[in-house]
Coordinates of C-alpha atoms in Angstrom, one line a residue:
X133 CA 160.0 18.5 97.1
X134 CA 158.7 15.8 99.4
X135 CA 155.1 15.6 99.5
X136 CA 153.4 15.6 102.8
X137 CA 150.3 12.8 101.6
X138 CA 153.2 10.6 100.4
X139 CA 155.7 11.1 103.6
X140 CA 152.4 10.1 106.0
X141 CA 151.5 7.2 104.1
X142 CA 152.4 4.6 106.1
X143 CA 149.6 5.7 109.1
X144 CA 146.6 4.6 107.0
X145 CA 143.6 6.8 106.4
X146 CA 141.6 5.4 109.5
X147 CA 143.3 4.2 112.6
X148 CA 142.5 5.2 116.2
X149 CA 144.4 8.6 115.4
X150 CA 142.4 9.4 112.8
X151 CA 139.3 8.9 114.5
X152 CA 140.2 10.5 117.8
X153 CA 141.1 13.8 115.4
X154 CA 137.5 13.4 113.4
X155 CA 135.3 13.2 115.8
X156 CA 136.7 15.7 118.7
X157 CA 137.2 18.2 115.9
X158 CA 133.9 17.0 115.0
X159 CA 132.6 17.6 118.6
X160 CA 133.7 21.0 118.7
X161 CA 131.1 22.2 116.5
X162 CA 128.5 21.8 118.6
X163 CA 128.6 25.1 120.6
X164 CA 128.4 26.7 117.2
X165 CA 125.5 24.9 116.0
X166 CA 123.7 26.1 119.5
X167 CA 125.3 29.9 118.7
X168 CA 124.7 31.0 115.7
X169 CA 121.0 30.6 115.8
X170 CA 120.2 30.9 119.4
X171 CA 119.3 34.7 118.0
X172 CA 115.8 32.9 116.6
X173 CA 114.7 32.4 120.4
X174 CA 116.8 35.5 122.0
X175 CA 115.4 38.0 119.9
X176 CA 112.1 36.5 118.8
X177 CA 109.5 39.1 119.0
X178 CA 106.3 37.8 121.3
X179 CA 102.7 39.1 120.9
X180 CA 102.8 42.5 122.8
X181 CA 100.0 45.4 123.7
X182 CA 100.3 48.5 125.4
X183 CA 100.4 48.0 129.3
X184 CA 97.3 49.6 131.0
X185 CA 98.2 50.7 135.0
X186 CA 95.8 49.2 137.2
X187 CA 93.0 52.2 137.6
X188 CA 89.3 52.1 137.9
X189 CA 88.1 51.0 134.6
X190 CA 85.0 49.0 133.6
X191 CA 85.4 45.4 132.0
X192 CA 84.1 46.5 129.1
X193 CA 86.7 49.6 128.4
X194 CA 89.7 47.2 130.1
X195 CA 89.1 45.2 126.7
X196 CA 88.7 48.1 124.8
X197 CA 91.2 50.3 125.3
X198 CA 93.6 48.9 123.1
X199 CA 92.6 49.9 119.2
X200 CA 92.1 47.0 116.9
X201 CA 93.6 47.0 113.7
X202 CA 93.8 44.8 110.4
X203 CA 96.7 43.3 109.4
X204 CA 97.3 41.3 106.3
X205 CA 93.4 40.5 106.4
X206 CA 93.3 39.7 110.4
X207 CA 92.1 41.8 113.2
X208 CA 94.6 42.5 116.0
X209 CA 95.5 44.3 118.9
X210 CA 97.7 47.3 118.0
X211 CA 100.9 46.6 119.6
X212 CA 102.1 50.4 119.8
X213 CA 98.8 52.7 121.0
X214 CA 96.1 52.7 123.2
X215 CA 93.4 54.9 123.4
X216 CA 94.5 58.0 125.6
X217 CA 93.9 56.5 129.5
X218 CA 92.7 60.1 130.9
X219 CA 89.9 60.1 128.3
X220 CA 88.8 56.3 128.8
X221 CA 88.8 56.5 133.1
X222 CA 86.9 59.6 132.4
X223 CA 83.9 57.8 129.7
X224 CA 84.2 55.1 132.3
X225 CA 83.2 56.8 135.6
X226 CA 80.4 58.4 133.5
X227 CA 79.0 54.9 132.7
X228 CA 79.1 54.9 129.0
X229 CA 79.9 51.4 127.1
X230 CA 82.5 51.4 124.3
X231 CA 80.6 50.6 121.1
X232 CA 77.6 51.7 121.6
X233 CA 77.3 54.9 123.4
X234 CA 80.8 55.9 121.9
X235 CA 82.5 55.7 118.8
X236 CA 85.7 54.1 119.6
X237 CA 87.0 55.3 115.9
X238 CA 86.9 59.1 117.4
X239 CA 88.9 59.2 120.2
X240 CA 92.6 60.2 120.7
X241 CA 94.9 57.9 120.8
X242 CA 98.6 57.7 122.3
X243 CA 101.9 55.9 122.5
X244 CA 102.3 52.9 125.1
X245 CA 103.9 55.7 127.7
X246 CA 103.7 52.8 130.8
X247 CA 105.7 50.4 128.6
X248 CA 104.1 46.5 127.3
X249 CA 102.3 43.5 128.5
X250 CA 103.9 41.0 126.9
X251 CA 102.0 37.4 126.0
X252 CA 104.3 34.5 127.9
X253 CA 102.2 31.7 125.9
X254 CA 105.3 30.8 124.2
X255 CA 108.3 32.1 125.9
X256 CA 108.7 33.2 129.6
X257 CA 110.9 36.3 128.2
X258 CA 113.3 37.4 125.4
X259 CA 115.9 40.0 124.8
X260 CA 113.2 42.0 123.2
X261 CA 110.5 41.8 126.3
X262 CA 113.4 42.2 128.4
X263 CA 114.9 45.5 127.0
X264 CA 111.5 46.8 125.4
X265 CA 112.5 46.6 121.7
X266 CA 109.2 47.2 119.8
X267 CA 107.4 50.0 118.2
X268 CA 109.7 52.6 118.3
X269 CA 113.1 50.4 119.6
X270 CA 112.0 47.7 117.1
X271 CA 114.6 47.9 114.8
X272 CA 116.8 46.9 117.5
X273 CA 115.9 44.1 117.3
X274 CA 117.3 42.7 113.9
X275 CA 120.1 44.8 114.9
X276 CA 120.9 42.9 117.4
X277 CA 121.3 39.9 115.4
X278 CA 123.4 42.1 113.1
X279 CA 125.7 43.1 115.5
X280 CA 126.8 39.5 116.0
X281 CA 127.2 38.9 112.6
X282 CA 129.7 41.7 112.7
X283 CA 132.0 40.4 115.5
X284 CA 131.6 36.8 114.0
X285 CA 132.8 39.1 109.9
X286 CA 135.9 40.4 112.5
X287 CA 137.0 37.2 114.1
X288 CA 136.9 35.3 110.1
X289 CA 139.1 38.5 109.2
X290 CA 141.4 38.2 112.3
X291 CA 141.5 34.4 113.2
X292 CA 142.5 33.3 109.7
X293 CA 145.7 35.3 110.1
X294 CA 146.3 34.5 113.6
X295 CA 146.0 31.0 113.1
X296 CA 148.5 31.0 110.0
X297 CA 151.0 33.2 112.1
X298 CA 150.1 30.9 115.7
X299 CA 149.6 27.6 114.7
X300 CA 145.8 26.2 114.4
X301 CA 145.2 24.6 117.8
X302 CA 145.8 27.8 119.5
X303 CA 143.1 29.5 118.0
X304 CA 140.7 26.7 118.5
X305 CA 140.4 26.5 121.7
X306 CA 141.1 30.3 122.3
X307 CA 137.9 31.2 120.3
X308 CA 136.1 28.2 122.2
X309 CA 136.7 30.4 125.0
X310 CA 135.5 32.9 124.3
X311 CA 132.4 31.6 122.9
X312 CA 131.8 29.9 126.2
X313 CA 132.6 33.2 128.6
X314 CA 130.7 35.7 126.7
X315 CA 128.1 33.2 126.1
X316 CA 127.7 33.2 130.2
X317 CA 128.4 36.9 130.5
X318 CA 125.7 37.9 128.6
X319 CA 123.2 36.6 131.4
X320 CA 124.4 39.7 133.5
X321 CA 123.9 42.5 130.9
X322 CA 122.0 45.3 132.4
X323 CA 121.1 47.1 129.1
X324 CA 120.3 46.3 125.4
X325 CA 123.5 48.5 124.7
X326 CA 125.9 46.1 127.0
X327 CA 124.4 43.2 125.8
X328 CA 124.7 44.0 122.2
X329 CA 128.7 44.4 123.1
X330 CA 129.5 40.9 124.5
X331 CA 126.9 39.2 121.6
X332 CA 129.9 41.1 119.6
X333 CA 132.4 39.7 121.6
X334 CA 130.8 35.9 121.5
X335 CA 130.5 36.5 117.5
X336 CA 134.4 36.9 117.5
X337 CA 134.8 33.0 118.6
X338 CA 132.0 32.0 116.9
X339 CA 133.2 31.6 113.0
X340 CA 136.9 31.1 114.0
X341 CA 136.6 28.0 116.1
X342 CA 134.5 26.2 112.9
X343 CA 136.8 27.5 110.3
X344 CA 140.1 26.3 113.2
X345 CA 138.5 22.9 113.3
X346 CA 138.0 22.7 109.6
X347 CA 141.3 23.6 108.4
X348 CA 143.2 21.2 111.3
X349 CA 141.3 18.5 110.6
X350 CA 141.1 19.2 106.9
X351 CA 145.5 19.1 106.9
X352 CA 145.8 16.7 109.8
X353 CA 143.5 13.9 107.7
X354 CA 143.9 12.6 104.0
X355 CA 142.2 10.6 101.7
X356 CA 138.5 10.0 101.1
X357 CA 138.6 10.7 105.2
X358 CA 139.8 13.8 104.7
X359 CA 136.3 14.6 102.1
X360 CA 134.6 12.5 104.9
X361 CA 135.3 15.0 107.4
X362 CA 135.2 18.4 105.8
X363 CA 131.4 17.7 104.3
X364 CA 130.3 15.4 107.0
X365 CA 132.6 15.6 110.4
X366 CA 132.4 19.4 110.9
X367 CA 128.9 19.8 109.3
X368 CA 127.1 17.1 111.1
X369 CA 128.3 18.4 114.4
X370 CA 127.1 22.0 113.2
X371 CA 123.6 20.5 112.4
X372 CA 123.4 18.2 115.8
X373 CA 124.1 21.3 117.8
X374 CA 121.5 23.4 115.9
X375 CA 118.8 20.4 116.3
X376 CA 119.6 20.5 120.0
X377 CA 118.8 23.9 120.2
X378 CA 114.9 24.1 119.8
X379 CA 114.9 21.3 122.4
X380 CA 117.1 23.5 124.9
X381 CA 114.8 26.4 123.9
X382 CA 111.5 24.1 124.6
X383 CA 112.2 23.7 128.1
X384 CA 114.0 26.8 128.8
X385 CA 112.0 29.4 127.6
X386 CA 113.6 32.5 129.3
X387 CA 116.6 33.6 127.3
X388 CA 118.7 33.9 130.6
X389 CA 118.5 30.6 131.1
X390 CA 118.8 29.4 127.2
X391 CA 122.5 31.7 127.6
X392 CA 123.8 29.6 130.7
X393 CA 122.5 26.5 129.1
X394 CA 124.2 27.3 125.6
X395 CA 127.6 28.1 127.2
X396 CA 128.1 24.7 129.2
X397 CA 129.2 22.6 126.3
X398 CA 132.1 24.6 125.7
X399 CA 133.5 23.9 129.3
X400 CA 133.1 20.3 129.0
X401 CA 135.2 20.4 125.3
X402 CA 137.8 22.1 127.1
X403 CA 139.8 19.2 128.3
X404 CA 140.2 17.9 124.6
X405 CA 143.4 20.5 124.2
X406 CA 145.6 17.2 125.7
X407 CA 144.2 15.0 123.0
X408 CA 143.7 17.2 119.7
X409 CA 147.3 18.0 117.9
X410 CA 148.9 20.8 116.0
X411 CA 148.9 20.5 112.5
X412 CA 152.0 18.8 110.9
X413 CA 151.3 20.3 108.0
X414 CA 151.3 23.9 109.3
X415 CA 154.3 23.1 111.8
X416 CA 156.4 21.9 109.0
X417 CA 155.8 25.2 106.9
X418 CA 157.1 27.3 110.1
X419 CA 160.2 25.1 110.0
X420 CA 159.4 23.1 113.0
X421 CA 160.1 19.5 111.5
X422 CA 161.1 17.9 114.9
X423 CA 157.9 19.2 116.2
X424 CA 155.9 17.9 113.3
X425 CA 157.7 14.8 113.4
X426 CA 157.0 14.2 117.0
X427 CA 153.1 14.2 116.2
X428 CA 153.6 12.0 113.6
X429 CA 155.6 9.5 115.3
X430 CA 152.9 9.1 118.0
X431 CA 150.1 9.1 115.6
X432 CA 152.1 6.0 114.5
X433 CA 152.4 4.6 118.1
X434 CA 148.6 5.0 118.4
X435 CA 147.9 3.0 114.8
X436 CA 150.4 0.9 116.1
X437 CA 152.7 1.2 113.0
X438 CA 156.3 1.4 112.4
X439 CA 157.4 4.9 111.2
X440 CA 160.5 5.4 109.2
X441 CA 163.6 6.5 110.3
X442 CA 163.6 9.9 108.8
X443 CA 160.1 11.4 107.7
X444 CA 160.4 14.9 106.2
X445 CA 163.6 14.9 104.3
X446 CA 164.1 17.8 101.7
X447 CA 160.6 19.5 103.0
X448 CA 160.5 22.6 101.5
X449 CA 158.0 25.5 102.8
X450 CA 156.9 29.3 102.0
X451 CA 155.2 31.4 102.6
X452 CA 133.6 36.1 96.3
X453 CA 131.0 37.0 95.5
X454 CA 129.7 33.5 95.6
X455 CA 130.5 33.3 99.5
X456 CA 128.3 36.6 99.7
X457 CA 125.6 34.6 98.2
X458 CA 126.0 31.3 99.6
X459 CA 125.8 33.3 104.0
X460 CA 123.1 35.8 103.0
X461 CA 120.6 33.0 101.9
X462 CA 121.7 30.4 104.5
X463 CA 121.3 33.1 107.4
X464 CA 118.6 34.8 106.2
X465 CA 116.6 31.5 105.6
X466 CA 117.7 30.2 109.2
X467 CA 116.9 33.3 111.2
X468 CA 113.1 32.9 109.7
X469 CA 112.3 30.3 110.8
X470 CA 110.8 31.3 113.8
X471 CA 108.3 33.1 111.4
X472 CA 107.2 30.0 109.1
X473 CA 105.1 28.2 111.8
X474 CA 102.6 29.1 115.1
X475 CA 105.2 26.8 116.6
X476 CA 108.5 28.1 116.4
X477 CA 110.6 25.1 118.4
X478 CA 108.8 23.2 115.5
X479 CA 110.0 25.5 113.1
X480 CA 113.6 25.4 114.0
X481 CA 113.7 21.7 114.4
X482 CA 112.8 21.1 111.0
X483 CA 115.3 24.2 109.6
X484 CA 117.8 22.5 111.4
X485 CA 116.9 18.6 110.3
X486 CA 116.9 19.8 106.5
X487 CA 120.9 20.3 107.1
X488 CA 121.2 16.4 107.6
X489 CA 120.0 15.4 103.9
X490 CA 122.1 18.8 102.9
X491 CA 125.5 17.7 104.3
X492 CA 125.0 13.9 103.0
X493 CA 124.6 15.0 99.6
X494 CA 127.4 17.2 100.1
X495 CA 130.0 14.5 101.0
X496 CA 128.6 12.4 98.2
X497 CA 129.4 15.6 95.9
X498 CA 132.2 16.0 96.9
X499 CA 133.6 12.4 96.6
X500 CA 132.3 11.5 93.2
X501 CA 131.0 15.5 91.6
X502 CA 133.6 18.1 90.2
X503 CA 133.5 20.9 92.5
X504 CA 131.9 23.8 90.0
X505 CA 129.2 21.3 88.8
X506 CA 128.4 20.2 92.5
X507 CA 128.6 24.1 93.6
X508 CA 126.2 25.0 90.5
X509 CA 123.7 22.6 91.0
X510 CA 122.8 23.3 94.3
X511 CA 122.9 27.1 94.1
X512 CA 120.2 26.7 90.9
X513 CA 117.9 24.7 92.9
X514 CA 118.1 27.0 95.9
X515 CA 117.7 29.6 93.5
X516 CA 114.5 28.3 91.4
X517 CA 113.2 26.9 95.0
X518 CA 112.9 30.1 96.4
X519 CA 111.6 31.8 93.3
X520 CA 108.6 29.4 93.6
X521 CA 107.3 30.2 96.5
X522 CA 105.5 33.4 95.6
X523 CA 103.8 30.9 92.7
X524 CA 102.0 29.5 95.7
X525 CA 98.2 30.0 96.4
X526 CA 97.7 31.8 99.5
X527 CA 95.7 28.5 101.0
X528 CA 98.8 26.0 100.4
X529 CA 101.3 27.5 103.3
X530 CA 102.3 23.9 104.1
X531 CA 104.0 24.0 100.3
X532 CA 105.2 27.5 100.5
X533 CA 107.4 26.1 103.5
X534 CA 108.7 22.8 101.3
X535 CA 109.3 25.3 98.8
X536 CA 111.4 27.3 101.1
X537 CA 113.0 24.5 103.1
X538 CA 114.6 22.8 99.7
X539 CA 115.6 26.2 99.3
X540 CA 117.4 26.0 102.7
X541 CA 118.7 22.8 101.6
X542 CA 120.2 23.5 98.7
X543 CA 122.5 26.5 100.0
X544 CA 123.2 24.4 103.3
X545 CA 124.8 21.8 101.1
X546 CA 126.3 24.6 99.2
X547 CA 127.8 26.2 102.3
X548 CA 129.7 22.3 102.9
X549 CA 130.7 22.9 99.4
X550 CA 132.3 26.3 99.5
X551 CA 134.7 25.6 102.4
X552 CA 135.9 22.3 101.2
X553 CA 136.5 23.7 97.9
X554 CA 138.6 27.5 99.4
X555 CA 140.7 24.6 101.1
X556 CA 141.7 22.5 98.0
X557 CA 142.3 25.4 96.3
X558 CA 144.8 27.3 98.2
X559 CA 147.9 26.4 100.1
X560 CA 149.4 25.1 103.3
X561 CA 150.6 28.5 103.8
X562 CA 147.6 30.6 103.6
X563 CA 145.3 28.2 103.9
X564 CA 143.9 29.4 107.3
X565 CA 144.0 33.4 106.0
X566 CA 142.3 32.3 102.8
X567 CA 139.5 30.8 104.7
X568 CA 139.2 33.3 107.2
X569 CA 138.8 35.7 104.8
X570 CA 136.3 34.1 102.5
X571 CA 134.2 33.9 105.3
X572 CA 134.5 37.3 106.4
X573 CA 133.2 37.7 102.6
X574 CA 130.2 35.4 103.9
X575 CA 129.5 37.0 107.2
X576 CA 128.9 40.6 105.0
X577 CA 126.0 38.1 104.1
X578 CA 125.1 37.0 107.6
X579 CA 124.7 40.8 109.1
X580 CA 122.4 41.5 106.0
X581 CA 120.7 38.4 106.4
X582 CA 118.3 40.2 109.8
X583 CA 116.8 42.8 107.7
X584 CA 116.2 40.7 104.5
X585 CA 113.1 39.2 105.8
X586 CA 112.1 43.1 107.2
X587 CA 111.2 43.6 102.9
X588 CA 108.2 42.0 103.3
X589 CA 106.4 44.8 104.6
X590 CA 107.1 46.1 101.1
X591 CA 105.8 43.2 99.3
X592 CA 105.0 39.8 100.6
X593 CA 107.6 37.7 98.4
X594 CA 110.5 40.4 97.7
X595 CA 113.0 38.6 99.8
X596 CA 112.5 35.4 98.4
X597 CA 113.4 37.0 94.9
X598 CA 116.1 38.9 96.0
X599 CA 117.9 35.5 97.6
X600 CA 116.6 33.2 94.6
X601 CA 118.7 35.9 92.3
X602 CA 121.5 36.1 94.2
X603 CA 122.1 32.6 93.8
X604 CA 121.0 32.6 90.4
X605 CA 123.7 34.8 89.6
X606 CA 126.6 33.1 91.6
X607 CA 125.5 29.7 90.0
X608 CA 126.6 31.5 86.5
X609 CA 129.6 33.2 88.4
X610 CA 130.8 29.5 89.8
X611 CA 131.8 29.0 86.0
X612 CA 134.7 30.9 86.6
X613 CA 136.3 28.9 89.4
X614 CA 139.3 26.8 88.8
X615 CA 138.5 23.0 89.6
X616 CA 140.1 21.0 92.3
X617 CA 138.5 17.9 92.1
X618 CA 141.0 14.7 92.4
X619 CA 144.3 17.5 93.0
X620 CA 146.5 17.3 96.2
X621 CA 145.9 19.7 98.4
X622 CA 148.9 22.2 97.7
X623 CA 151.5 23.3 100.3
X624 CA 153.7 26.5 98.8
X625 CA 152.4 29.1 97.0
X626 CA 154.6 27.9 93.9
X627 CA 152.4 24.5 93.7
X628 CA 149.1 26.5 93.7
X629 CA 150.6 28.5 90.8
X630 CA 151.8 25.3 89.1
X631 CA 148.1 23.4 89.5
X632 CA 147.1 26.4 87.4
X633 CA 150.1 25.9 84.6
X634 CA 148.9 22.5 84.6
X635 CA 144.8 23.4 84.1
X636 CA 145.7 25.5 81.7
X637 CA 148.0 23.5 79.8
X638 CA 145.1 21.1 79.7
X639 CA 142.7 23.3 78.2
X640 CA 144.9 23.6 75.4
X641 CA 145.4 21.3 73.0
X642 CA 149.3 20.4 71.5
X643 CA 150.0 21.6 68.2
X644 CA 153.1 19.6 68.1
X645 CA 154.3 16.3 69.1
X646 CA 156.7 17.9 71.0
X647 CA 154.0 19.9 73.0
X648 CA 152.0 16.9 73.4
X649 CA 154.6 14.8 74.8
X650 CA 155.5 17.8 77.4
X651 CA 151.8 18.0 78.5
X652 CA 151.5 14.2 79.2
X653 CA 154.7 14.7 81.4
X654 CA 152.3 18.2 83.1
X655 CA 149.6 15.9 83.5
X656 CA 149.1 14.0 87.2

């Protein structure tokens, strides 16, 4: 059988074809980078207080009518009670002062039945000011993020098969759409309950325009351009889009305004659907050779290369755990971030600049590593990372954060890892479903990820033990992966099973020099 790499030869690795494909496909990403965390700024919980009605109070019971409580050594407001109103305009018309002629610690105290004020000193409004979700709603609001999570686990488990039955560009821009529309929708929702439907909606593009864009790009391209691309084209335009975000979120600081902001770039990527193909690859394994050929033959006019006369003759066509890990730690260390610093635009600047340095040593892995060592390594210093910062004096927060951002950058790297390595692995025909569905493994993860930070109330450190674990384990599990490094990528079914007759074959040494001399023949 013909091999594709071999038959497309003649184009190069890196002509103006190439490099339109690499970086419009690497251009894409961007919405997704702004999407997937835009939930730090949406749902992010600002300083709130029970709302007092404007009624005849003294100064002195205006500023004490909300209870004062210690948290985690600190005095603050209580963000759920007040001292019953009735009782306080009553004390107050009578003259007494709070403190002195009355023991604050005796009287009643109720629920915040007029609703919140909420402090605007670092955003103008959120989902969670705008819809009320605290004190008894306030669960809600990780929820919310979990929801999206959930329509982004359903579009991994649908778009994979779509695109292998559809073709891949379809399903690009289709999700890009509707990414974009339910991005802009969401502006309009008049109720947590509506909202939390299209953020379901707008999760179903989300995952399935990357894992579109990785898998084109990853068959359309070849070579060392083809690592270039899957660690650095798709990834780098993942982490540009979530850099931009704190800076859209700086100066827009109502999360109406962030969503109509956010949904813009996918308009202007529209227009790309005349200049990004089809895969070859996947056209060819639906029987459309003329088709594919046709894309080929102007790839060729653009390198400005002669193509041969006939191009696919004899082409034949047919039909974890560690994933788990991998999304739960990313997400759950991403959606924090808001947490680790007074600043949170800060904070997610930095998050979001750690997945530079990630994705470079990715590509670098993945050029010159073996796949499991690469994938181990950088799960065990995630792992150890995170199990170090509850080592950390209480007066050293600055390397409790270090700790926890080489955490972040050794499962980012990771996450660049795992998708190039589901794509060697399995073939032309399935390639898209097998992806799809590994990350609907990984978005289990990412609708977990919310509440894993909610453990701390239990104990301080418990969820960076259970993620440093998790990865602990998988790094041990990642022995039992096949290894892809320096293979083809495979195109039937029956060449995936024969790249294991040949690994296995390997692994065993001939008894006989007639053995021997039939493995050297196994042997690419």
């Amino acid at each position: 059988m013909q091999d594709y790499d071999d038959a497309t030869a003649f184009l190069g690795h890196w002509g103006p074809f190439q490099q339109s494909v690499f970086f419009l496909l690497g251009a894409s990403i961007l919405p997704n980078g702004f999407g997937a965390f835009s939930l730090v700024f949406l749902t992010d919980m600002p300083s709130h207080h029970c709302l007092v009605p404007e009624v005849n109070l003294t100064q002195e019971w205006n500023e004490a009518i909300i209870p004062i409580k210690v948290v985690n050594g600190k005095q603050e407001l209580s963000s759920c009670s007040r001292y019953r109103l009735d009782v306080v305009r009553n004390l107050s018309a009578q003259g007494y002062i709070p403190g002195r002629d009355v023991n604050l610690t005796d009287l009643e105290q109720e629920d915040c039945v007029d609703g919140w004020s909420y402090s605007k000193d670092i955003y103008r409004s959120t989902i969670v000011s705008e819809f009320d979700l605290v004190c008894g709603e306030q669960w809600k609001q990780p929820f919310t993020s979990t929801i999206y999570f959930l329509g982004v686990l359903a579009g991994s488990f649908i778009s994979g098969q779509v695109s292998d039955r559809f073709g891949r560009k379809p399903v690009l821009f289709a999700t890009l759409a509707i990414q974009t529309i339910f991005s802009f929708v969401g502006i309009f929702a008049p109720s947590w309950t509506v909202l939390s439907i299209i953020l379901f909606i707008s999760g179903l593009g989300q995952i399935s325009n990357y894992v579109s864009a990785f898998v084109l790009g990853t068959e359309i391209l070849a070579g060392n351009v083809r690592v270039l691309f899957s660690s650095l084209g798709v990834c780098m335009g993942f982490a540009l889009g979530y850099m931009m975000l704190p800076l859209f979120a700086y100066f827009l600081r109502d999360w109406k305004s962030l969503l109509l902001a956010l949904s813009v770039p996918g308009v202007i990527y529209l227009p790309a659907w005349w200049f990004i193909p089809e895969s070859p690859r996947w056209l060819l394994t639906q029987g459309r050779v003329e088709e594919a050929e046709a894309i080929v033959r102007h790839a060729a006019k653009k390198n400005k290369v002669e193509a041969p006369q006939v191009l696919f003759e004899d082409y034949n066509y047919a039909g974890s755990e560690i994933v788990f890990t991998v999304s739960i730690g990313y997400f759950g260390l991403s959606l924090n971030t808001s947490r680790l610093h007074a600043n949170p635009y800060l904070s997610c600047f930095i998050a979001a600049a750690v997945e530079v340095p990630s994705y470079i040593s990715s590509w670098l892995a993945l050029r010159y590593l073996p796949r499991r060592l690469s994938v181990i390594c950088v799960l065990l210093l995630g792992g150890v990372s995170l199990y170090f910062v509850q080592l950390v004096p209480q007066g050293l927060s600055y390397l409790s954060i270090a700790l926890e951002m080489l955490g972040k950058y050794g499962l980012t790297a990771c996450t660049s890892l795992i998708f190039v390595y589901t794509a060697e692995l399995y073939p032309t025909v399935l390639r898209n479903t097998a992806t799809g569905v590994c990350a609907t493994l990984s978005r289990v993860g990412s609708c977990i990820a919310p509440f894993v930070f909610e453990l701390s109330v239990y104990f301080k450190y418990l969820p960076y033990i259970m993620l440093g674990t998790l990865a602990i384990v998988s790094a041990f599990a990642t022995f039992f992966l096949p290894e892809s490094f320096g293979r083809p990528l495979p195109q039937t079914i029956e060449q995936m099973h024969k790249k294991e007759s040949v690994r296995e074959c390997v692994r065993c040494p001939p008894t006989t020099s007639k053995e021997k001399k039939t493995q050297t023949l196994m042997i690419p």
